[in-house]
Tab-separated table of C-alpha atoms and ligand atoms in Angstrom:
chain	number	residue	atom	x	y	z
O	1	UNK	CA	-22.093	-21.139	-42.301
O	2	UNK	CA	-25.454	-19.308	-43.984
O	3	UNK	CA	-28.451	-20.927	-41.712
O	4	UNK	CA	-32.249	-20.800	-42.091
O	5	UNK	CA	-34.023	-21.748	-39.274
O	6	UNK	CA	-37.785	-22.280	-39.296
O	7	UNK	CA	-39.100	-22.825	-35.903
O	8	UNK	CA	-42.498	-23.893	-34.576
O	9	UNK	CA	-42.824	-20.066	-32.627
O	10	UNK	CA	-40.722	-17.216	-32.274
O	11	UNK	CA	-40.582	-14.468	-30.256
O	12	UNK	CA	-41.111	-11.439	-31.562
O	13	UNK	CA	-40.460	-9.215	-28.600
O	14	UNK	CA	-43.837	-8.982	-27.594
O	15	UNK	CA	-45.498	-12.003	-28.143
O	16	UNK	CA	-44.618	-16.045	-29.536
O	17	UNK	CA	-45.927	-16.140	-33.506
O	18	UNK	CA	-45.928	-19.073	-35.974
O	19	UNK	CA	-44.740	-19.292	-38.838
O	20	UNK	CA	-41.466	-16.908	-38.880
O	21	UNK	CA	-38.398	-17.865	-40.775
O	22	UNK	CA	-35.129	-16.414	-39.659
O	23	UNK	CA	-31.957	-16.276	-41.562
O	24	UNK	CA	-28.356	-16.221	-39.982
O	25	UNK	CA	-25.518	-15.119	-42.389
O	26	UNK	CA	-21.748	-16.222	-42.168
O	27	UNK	CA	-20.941	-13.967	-39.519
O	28	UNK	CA	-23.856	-15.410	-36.542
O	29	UNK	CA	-25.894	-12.431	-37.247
O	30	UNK	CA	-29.651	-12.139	-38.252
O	31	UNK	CA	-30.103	-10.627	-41.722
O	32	UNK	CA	-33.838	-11.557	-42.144
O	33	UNK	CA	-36.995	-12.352	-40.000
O	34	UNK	CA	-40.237	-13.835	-41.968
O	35	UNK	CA	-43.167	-15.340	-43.128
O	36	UNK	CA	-41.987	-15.980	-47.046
O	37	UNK	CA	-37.942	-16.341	-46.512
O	38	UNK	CA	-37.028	-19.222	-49.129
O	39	UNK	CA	-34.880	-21.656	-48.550
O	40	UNK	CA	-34.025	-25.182	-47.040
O	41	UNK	CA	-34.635	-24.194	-43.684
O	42	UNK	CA	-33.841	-26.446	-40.453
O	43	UNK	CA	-37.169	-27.103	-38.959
O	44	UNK	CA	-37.128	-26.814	-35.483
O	45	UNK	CA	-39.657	-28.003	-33.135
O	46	UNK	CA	-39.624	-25.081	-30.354
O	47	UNK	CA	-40.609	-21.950	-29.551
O	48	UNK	CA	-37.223	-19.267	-30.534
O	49	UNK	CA	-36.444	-16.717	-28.212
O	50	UNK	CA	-33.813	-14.170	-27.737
O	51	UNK	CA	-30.490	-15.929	-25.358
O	52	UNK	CA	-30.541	-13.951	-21.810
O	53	UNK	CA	-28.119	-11.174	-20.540
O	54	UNK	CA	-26.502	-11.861	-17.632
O	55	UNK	CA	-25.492	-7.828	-16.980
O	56	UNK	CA	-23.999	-7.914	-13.906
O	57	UNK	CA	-21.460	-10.632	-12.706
O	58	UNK	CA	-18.297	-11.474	-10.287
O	59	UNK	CA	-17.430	-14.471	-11.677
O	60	UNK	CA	-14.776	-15.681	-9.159
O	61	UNK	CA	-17.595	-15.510	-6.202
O	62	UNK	CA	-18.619	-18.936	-7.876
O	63	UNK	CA	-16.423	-19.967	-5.427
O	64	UNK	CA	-18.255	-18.750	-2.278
O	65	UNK	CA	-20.734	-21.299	-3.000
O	66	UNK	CA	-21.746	-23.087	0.468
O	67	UNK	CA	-19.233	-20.673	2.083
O	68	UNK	CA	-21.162	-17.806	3.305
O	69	UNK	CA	-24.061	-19.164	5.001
O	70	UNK	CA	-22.890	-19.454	7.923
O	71	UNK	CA	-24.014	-16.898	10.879
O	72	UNK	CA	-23.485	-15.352	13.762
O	73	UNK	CA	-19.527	-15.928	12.996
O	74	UNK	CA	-17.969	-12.691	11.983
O	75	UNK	CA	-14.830	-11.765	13.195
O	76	UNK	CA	-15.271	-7.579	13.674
O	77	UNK	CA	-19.428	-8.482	15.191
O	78	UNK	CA	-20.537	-7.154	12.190
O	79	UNK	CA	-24.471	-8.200	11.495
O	80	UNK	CA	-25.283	-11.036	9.292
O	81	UNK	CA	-25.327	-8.691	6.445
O	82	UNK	CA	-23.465	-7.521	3.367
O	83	UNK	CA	-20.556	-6.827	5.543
O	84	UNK	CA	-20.211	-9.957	7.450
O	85	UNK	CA	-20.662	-11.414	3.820
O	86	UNK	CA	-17.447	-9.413	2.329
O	87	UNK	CA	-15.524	-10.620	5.216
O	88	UNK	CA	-16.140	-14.156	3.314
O	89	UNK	CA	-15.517	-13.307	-0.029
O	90	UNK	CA	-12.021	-11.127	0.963
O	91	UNK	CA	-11.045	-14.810	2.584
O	92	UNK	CA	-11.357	-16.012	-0.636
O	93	UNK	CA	-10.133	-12.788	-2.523
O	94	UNK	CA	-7.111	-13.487	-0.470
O	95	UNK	CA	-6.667	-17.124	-1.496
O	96	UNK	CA	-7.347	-16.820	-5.243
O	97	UNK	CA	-4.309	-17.741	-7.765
O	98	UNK	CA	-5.172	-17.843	-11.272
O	99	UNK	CA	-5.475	-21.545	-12.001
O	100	UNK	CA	-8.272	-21.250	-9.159
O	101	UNK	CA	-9.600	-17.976	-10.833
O	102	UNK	CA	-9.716	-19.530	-14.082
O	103	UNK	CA	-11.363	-22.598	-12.795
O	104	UNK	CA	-14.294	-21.208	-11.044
O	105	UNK	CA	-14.628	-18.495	-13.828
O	106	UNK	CA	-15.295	-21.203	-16.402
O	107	UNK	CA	-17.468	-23.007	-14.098
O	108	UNK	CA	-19.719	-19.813	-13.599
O	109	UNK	CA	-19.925	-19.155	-17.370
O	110	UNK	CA	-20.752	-22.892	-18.543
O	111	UNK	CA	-23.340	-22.782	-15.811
O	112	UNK	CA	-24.186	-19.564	-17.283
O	113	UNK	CA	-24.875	-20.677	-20.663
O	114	UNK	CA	-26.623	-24.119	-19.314
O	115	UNK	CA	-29.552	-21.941	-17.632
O	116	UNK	CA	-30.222	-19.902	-20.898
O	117	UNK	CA	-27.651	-16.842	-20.575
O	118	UNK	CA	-25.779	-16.171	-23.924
O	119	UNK	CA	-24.368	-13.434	-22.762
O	120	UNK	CA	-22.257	-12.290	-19.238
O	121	UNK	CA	-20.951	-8.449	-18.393
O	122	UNK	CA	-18.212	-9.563	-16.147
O	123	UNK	CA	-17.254	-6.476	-13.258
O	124	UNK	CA	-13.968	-8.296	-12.956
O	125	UNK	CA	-12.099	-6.234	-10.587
O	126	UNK	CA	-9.789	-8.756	-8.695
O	127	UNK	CA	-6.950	-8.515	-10.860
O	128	UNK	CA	-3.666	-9.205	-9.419
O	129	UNK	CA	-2.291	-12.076	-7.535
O	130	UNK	CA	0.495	-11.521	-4.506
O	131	UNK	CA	3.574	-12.457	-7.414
O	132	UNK	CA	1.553	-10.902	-10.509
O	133	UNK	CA	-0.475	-8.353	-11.878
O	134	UNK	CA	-3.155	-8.299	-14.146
O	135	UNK	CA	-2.502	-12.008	-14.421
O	136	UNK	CA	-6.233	-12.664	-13.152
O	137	UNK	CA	-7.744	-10.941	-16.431
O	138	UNK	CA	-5.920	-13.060	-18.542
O	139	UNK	CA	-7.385	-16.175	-16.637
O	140	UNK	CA	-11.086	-14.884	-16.777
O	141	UNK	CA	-10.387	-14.018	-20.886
O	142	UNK	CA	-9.327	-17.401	-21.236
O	143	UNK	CA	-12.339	-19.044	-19.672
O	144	UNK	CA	-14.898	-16.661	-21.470
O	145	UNK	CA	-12.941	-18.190	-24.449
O	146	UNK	CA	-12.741	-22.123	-23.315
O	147	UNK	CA	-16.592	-21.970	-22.573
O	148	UNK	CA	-17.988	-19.890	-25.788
O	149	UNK	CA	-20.090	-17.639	-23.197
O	150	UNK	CA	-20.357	-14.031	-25.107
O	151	UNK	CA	-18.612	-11.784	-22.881
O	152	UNK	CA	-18.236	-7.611	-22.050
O	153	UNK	CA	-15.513	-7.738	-19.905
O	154	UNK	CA	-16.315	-4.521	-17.216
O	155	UNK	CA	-12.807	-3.482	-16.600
O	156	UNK	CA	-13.388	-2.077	-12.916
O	157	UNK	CA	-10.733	0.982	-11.732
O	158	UNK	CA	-10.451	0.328	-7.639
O	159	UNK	CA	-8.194	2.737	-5.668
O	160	UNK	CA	-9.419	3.806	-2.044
O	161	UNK	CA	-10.290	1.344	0.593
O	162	UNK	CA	-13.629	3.469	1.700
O	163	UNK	CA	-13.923	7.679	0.839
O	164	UNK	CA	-10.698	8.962	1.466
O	165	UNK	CA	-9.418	5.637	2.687
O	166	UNK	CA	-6.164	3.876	1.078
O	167	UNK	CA	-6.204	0.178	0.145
O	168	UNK	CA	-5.935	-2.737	2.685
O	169	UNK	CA	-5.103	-6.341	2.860
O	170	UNK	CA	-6.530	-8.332	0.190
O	171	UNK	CA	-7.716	-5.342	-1.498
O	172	UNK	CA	-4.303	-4.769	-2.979
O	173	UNK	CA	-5.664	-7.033	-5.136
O	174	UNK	CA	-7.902	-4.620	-7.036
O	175	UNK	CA	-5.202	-2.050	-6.928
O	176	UNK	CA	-5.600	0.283	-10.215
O	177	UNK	CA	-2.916	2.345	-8.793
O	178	UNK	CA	-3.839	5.542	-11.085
O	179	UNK	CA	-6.530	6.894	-13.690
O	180	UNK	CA	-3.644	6.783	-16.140
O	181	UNK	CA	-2.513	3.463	-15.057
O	182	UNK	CA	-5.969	2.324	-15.741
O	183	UNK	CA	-7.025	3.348	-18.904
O	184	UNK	CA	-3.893	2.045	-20.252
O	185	UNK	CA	-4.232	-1.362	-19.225
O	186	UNK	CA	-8.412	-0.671	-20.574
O	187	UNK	CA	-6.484	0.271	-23.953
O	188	UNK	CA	-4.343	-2.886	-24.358
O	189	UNK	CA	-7.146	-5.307	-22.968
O	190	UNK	CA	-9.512	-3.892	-25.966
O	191	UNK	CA	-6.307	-4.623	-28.420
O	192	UNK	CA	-5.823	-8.459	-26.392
O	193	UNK	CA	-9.560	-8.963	-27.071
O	194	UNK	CA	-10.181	-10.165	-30.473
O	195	UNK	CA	-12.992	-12.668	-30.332
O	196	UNK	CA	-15.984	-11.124	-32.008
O	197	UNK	CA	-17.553	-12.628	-29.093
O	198	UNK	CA	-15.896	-10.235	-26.512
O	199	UNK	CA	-16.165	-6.007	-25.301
O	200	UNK	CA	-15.023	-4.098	-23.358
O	201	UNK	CA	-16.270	-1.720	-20.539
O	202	UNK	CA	-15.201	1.048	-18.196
O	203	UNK	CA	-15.988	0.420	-14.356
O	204	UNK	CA	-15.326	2.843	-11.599
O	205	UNK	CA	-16.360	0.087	-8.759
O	206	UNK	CA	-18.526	2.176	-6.174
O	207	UNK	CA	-17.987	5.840	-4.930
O	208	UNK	CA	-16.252	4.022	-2.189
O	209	UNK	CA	-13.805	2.705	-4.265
O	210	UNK	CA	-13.130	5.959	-6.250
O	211	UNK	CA	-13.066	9.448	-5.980
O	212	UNK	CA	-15.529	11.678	-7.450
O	213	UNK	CA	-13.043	13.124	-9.821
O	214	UNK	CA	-11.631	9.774	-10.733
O	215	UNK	CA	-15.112	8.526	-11.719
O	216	UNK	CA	-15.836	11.835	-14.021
O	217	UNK	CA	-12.529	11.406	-15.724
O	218	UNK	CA	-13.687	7.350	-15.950
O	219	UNK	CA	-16.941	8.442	-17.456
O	220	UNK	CA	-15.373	10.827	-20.140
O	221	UNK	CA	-13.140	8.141	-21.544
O	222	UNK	CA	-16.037	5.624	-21.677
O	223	UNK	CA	-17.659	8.214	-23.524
O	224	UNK	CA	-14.520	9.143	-25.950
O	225	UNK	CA	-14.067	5.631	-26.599
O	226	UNK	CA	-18.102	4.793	-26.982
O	227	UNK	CA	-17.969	2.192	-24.110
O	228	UNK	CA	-20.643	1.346	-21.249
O	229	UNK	CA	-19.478	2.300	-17.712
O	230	UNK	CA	-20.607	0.627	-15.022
O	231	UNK	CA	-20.566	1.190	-11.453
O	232	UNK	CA	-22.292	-0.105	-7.982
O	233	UNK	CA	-24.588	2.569	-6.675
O	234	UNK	CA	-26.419	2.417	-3.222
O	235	UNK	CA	-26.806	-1.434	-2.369
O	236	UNK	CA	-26.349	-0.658	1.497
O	237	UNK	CA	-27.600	1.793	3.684
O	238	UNK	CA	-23.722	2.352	5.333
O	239	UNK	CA	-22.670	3.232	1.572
O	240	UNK	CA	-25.115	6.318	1.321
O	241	UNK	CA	-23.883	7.034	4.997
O	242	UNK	CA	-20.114	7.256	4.256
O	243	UNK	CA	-20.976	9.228	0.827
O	244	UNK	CA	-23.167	11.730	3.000
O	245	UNK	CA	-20.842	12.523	5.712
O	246	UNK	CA	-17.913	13.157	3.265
O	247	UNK	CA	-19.904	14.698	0.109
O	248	UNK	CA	-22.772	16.189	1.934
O	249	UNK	CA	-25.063	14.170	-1.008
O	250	UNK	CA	-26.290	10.759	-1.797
O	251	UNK	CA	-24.233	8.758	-4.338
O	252	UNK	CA	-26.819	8.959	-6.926
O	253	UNK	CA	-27.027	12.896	-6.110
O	254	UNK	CA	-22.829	12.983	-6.440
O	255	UNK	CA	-23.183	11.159	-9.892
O	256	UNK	CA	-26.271	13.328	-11.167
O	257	UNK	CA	-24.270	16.440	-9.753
O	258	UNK	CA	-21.362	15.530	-11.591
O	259	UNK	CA	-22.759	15.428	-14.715
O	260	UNK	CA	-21.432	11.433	-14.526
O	261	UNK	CA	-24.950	9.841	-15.351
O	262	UNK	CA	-25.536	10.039	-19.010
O	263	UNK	CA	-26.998	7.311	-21.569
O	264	UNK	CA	-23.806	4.170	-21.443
O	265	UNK	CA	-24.333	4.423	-17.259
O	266	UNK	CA	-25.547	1.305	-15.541
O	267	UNK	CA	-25.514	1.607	-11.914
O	268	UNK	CA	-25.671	-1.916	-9.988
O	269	UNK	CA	-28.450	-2.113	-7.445
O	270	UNK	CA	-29.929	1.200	-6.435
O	271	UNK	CA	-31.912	-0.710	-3.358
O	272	UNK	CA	-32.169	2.405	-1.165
O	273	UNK	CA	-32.451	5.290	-4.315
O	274	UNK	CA	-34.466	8.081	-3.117
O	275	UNK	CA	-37.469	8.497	-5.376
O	276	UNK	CA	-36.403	12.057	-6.698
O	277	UNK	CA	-32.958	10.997	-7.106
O	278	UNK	CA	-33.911	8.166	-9.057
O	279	UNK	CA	-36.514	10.617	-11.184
O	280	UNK	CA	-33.922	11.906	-12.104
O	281	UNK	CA	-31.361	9.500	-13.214
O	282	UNK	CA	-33.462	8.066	-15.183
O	283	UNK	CA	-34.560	11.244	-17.122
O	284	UNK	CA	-30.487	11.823	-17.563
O	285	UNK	CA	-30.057	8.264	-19.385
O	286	UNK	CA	-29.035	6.298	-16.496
O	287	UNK	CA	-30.164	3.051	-16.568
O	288	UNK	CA	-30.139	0.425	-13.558
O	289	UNK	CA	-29.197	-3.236	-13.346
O	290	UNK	CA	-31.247	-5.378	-10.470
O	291	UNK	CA	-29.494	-8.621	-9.367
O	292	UNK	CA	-32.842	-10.023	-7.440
O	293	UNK	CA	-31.379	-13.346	-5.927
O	294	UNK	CA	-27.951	-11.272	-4.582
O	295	UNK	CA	-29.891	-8.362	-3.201
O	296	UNK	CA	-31.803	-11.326	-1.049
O	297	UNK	CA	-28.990	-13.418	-0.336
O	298	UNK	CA	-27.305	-10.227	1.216
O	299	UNK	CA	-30.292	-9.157	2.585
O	300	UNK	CA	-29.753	-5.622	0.926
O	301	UNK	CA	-33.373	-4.396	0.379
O	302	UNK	CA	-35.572	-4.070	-1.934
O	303	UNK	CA	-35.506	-1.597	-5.018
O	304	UNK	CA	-37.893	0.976	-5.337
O	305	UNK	CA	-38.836	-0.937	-9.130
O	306	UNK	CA	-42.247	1.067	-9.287
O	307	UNK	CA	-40.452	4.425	-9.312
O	308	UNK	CA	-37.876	2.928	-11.816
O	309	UNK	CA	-40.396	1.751	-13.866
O	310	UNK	CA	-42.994	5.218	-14.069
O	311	UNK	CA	-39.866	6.758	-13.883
O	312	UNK	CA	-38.613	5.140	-18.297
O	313	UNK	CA	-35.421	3.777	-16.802
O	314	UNK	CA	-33.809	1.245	-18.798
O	315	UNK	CA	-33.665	-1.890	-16.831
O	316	UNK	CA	-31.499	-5.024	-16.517
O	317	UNK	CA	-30.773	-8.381	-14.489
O	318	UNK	CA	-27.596	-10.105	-12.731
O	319	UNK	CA	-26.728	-13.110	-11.179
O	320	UNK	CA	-23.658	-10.659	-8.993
O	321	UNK	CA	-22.642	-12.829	-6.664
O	322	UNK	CA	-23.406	-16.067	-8.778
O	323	UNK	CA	-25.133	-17.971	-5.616
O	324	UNK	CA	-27.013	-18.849	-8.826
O	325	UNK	CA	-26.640	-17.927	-12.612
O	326	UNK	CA	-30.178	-18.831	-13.403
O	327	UNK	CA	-32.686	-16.018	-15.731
O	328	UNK	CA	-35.347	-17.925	-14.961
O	329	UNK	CA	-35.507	-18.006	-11.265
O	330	UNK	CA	-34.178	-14.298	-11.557
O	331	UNK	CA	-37.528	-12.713	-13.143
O	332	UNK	CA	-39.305	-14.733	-10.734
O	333	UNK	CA	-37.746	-13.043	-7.400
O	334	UNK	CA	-37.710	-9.597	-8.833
O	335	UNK	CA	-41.298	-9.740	-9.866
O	336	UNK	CA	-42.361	-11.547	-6.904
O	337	UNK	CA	-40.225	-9.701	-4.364
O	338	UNK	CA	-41.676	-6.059	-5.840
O	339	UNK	CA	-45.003	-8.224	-5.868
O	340	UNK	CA	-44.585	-8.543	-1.908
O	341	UNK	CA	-43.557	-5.185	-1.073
O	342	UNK	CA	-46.317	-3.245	-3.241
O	343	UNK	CA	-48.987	-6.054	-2.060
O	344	UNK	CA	-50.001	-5.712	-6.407
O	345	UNK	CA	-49.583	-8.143	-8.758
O	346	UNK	CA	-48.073	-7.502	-12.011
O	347	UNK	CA	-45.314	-5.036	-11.565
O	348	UNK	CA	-42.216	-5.029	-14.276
O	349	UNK	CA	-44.687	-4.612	-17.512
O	350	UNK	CA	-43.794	-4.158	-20.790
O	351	UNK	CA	-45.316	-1.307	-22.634
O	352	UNK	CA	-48.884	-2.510	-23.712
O	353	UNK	CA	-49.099	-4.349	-19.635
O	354	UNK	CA	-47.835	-7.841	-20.383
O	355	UNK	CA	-45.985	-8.831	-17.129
O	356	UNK	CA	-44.388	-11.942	-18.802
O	357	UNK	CA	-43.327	-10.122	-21.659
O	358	UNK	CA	-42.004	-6.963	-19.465
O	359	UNK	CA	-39.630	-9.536	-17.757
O	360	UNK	CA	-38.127	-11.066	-20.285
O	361	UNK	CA	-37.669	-7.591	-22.285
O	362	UNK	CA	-35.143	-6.884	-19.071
O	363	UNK	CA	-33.170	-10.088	-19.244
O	364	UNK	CA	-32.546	-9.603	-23.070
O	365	UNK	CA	-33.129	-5.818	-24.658
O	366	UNK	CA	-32.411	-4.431	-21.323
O	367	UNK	CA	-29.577	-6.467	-20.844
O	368	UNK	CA	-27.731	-5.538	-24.128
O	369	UNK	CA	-28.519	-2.208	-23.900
O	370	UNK	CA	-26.624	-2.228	-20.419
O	371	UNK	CA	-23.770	-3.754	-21.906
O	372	UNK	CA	-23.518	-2.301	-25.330
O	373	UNK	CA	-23.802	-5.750	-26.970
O	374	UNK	CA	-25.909	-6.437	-30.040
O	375	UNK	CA	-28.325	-9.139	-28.832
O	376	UNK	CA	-31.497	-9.658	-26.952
O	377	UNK	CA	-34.279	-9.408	-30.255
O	378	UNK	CA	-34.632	-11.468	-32.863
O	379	UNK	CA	-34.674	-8.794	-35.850
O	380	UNK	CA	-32.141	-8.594	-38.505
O	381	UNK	CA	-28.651	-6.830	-37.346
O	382	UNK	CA	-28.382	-8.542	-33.848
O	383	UNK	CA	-25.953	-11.112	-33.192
O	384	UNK	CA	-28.099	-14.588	-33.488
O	385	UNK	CA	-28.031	-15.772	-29.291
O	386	UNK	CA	-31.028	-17.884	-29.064
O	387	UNK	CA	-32.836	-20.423	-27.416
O	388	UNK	CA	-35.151	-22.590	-28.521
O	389	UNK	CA	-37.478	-23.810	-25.860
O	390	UNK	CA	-39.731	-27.064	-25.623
O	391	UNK	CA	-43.110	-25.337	-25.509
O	392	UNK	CA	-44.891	-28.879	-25.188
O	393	UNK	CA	-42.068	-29.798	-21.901
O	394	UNK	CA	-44.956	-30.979	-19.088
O	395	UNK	CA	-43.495	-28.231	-16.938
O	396	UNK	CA	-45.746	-25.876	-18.784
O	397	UNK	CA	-48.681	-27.970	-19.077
O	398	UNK	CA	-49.412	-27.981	-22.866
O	399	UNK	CA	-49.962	-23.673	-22.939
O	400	UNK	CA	-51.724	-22.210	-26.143
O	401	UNK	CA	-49.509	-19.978	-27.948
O	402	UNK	CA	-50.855	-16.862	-26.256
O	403	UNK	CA	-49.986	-17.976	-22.696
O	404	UNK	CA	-46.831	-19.402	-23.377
O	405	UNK	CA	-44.592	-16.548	-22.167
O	406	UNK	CA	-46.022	-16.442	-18.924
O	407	UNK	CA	-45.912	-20.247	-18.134
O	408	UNK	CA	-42.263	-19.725	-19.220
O	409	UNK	CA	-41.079	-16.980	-17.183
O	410	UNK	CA	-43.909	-18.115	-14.076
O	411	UNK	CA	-43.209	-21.909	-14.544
O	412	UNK	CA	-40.371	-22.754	-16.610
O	413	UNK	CA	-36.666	-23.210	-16.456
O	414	UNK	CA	-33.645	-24.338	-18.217
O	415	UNK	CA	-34.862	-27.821	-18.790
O	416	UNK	CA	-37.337	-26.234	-20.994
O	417	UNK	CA	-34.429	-25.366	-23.401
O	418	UNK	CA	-33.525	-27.823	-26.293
O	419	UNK	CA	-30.813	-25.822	-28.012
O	420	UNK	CA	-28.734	-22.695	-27.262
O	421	UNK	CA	-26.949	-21.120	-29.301
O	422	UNK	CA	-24.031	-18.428	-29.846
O	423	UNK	CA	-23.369	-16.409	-32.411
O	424	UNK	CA	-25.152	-18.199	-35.012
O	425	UNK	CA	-23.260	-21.388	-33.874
O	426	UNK	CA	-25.190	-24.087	-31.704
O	427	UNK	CA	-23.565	-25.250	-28.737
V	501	ZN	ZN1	-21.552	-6.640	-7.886
């Protein structure tokens, strides 16, 4: 149904005005954004402002929750890193049936959409269980559908165990088995997806996972077909290791020499990206998503953001390993971390130097862009995702209208937010 909504502020991508009028057509999408739009319009007392995008997720590691914090454990003495980490989430890898893969999927998305994210690019690459395949994207399409969460399902290809490596134990559950056998199943899963609210994407999971030539041929049928691809680029040290002592180059360097990195590429992470490398990348197209509360968890690094950021790259956020799906407290550590390590203040910036405004242009604009989906702004064409925030919510102490973004992304969270809404529909 038609909707005019008249809220108390709305967020115009660079700052919060009064006085705008937005109407939402049949189809959840914005046709108009005003001063003079006529019309009974729903008054809403709130400040309107674009839903988040949640770019990068795992949605099964929901289940990890409590279950990785635990040190000094690991089986093979690996250090408390990344890699004593995976050990954890192959347990659970190992363990998952699709009942249980269903159930902590939907968990992860309702919590999702609770914190203020409209919108989730799921890197689903556990697909099979032991007696099926494929039957674990079915159950992660049907929780996307039971919770309402907008969803670009980031089909993920996975055939080597490590460079030149074959698959082993629970990784047989990723098992692509071919290029071929992949884009097929890509092909029927964009058929099997006809919500309006669901996409699709092309992943090749990490240069670990697939050969250079397998990623290029990836990367051509994203393009053919107009898709994003996605992969994980450089979150550990040991990755740019392996890549240099069987390519000779960095990851990034095999992508840019490969002609892989053009406009649709999102590479997760980029923690240890060499400066030129990254340079580079970014004058290609590429674009990068940060996922600031996994990077810490794992105790990956920190992103060379500056770089990234003198450097045009398109940027976006995740919650990856979903220790916590919440935008809010996102921004916060990948400002403030960046904020640490440069010893400045005021480091992801939108264009005319607002730091508030910078941040929250990643979590929607970037995020869309990443994932090829039509939200993020509130201007007529996009998909209406929005929130509508309590600007007068104690948390951020009665604000004028000018310093209301920052108390938001410095001081607020998701019991700020009175009403979300999908698609034109609220929740
Ligand atoms: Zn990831």
């Amino acid at each position: 149904m038609a909707r005019l909504l008249a809220p108390t502020l709305l967020w115009d991508g660079t700052t919060f005005r009064r006085g705008q009028r937005v109407s939402i057509d049949d189809a959840g999408r914005i046709t108009q954004v005003g001063t003079t739009l006529e019309g009974d319009a729903e008054q809403l007392n709130g400040a309107l402002l674009p839903a988040f995008v949640n770019a990068h997720s795992h949605a099964f590691q929901f289940g990890l929750r409590g279950r990785a914090e635990q040190f000094g454990q690991s089986s093979t003495n690996a250090p408390d890193s990344f890699w004593g980490w995976r050990e954890a989430m192959y347990e659970l890898v190992d363990s998952l049936d699709a009942q249980r893969c269903r159930q902590l999927s939907e968990w992860a998305f309702r919590e999702m959409i609770a914190n203020g994210f409209s919108t989730v690019g799921e890197f689903h690459y556990i697909r099979h269980t032991d007696e099926r395949r494929y039957v674990l994207d079915d159950a992660v399409i049907a929780a996307a559908e039971a919770t309402g969460i907008r969803m670009a399902l980031l089909v993920a290809c996975y055939l080597t165990g490590d460079i030149g490596k074959p698959l082993a134990g629970a990784q047989s559950r990723f098992d692509a088995e071919s290029i071929d056998a992949y884009l097929q199943r890509l092909d029927a899963l964009a058929i099997q997806l006809t919500s309006p609210l669901h996409s699709i994407g092309v992943v090749a999971h990490s240069v670990r996972a697939v050969p250079i030539e397998s990623i290029v041929r990836l990367q051509d049928a994203a393009c053919e077909r107009g898709l994003p691809f996605h992969i994980h680029l450089e979150e550990s040290k040991e990755e740019i290791a392996s890549c240099i002592a069987a390519h000779g180059v960095t990851p990034m360097r095999l992508l840019l020499d490969n002609g892989v990195v053009r406009e649709n590429l999102v590479a997760i992470h980029c923690t240890h990206s060499l400066p030129d490398d990254l340079r580079e990348f970014a004058q290609a197209g590429g674009q990068v998503c940060i996922c600031p509360v996994t990077e810490a968890n794992l105790s990956d690094g920190i992103a060379d953001l500056p770089t990234m950021r003198k450097a045009n790259a398109s940027l976006s956020i995740g919650t990856d390993l979903n220790s916590r799906t919440d935008p809010f407290e996102e921004l916060r550590w990948l400002e403030y971390v960046q904020r640490l390590a440069v010893g400045q203040r005021g480091v992801v910036l939108s264009q005319d130097g607002d730091n508030a405004a910078g941040l929250i242009n990643v979590a929607t604009r970037g995020g869309a862009r990443a994932l090829g989906v039509n939200v993020g702004a509130i201007e007529p064409g996009r998909n209406a995702d929005l929130l509508l925030i309590n600007h007068e919510h104690p948390s951020l102490a009665g604000p004028s209208d000018e310093h209301l973004a920052a108390a938001l992304v410095f001081a607020g969270g998701s019991d700020c937010i009175t009403m979300r809404m999908i698609g034109g529909r609220t929740l």
